[in-house]
Coordinates of C-alpha atoms in Angstrom, one line a residue:
X1 CA 104.1 86.9 93.7
X2 CA 106.8 84.9 95.3
X3 CA 110.2 83.9 94.2
X4 CA 113.7 83.3 94.7
X5 CA 116.2 85.1 94.1
X6 CA 120.2 84.2 93.4
X7 CA 122.9 86.1 92.0
X8 CA 124.8 84.3 88.7
X9 CA 127.8 84.3 88.0
X10 CA 128.6 86.2 84.1
X11 CA 132.0 86.9 82.0
X12 CA 130.9 90.3 81.5
X13 CA 133.0 92.9 83.7
X14 CA 130.4 95.1 85.6
X15 CA 127.3 93.0 85.3
X16 CA 124.8 92.1 87.5
X17 CA 123.1 89.5 86.7
X18 CA 120.6 87.9 88.8
X19 CA 118.7 84.8 87.4
X20 CA 114.6 84.5 89.6
X21 CA 112.9 81.5 89.8
X22 CA 109.5 82.2 89.5
X23 CA 105.7 80.9 89.9
X24 CA 105.0 81.2 86.3
X25 CA 106.8 80.5 83.2
X26 CA 108.7 82.3 81.2
X27 CA 105.7 82.8 78.4
X28 CA 103.7 83.6 81.6
X29 CA 105.4 86.6 82.4
X30 CA 105.5 87.6 78.7
X31 CA 101.6 88.7 79.8
X32 CA 102.9 91.7 82.7
X33 CA 106.1 92.5 80.1
X34 CA 103.8 94.7 78.4
X35 CA 105.3 98.3 78.0
X36 CA 109.0 96.0 77.0
X37 CA 110.7 95.2 74.3
X38 CA 109.6 91.6 73.4
X39 CA 111.6 88.8 71.1
X40 CA 111.0 86.0 71.2
X41 CA 112.9 82.6 68.8
X42 CA 111.2 79.8 68.3
X43 CA 113.8 78.3 66.6
X44 CA 115.1 76.3 69.4
X45 CA 115.0 73.0 70.3
X46 CA 113.8 74.8 73.8
X47 CA 112.1 78.3 72.5
X48 CA 113.5 80.8 74.2
X49 CA 112.8 85.2 75.0
X50 CA 114.4 88.2 75.4
X51 CA 112.4 91.1 77.4
X52 CA 114.3 94.8 77.2
X53 CA 113.1 97.9 78.6
X54 CA 116.7 100.2 78.3
X55 CA 119.3 98.9 79.8
X56 CA 117.2 96.7 81.6
X57 CA 117.2 92.4 80.5
X58 CA 115.4 90.1 81.0
X59 CA 115.8 86.7 79.3
X60 CA 114.7 82.3 80.1
X61 CA 113.3 79.8 78.4
X62 CA 109.3 80.2 77.4
X63 CA 108.6 77.3 78.9
X64 CA 111.2 77.5 82.3
X65 CA 109.8 79.1 85.3
X66 CA 113.3 80.1 86.2
X67 CA 115.0 84.1 84.0
X68 CA 117.7 86.1 84.0
X69 CA 117.8 90.2 85.2
X70 CA 120.8 91.7 83.6
X71 CA 121.1 94.7 85.1
X72 CA 123.6 97.5 84.0
X73 CA 126.3 98.3 86.4
X74 CA 125.4 102.1 87.0
X75 CA 122.4 102.3 89.0
X76 CA 121.7 98.4 89.7
X77 CA 121.0 98.2 92.6
X78 CA 118.4 100.6 92.5
X79 CA 116.9 98.8 88.7
X80 CA 116.8 95.4 91.5
X81 CA 114.8 96.9 94.1
X82 CA 112.3 98.6 91.5
X83 CA 111.9 95.3 89.9
X84 CA 111.8 93.0 92.6
X85 CA 109.1 95.2 94.2
X86 CA 107.1 95.2 90.7
X87 CA 107.1 91.5 90.9
X88 CA 106.1 91.1 94.4
X89 CA 103.1 93.8 93.0
X90 CA 102.0 91.3 90.9
X91 CA 98.9 88.4 91.8
X92 CA 99.0 84.8 90.1
X93 CA 97.0 82.3 90.7
X94 CA 98.0 79.3 91.3

């Protein structure tokens, strides 16, 4: 899957947050996050999700094609490379 990535400023010290614009929605992305701890909140006007695996977290609006990934302070570069390699392997039919 193709994506556009950019760094996002965050108020937390040592935070490594990146935004990914995807060709699929957050709800569609959840299908690929089977081994992750997923939480959805439908109480908001625009329902959101959060997916965690260890200290790594992906958040977004279910109907949006933009997600944010919070990487850990230690080893964030390797985590980022792994997530991006995983996303590139996903085959999406448009």
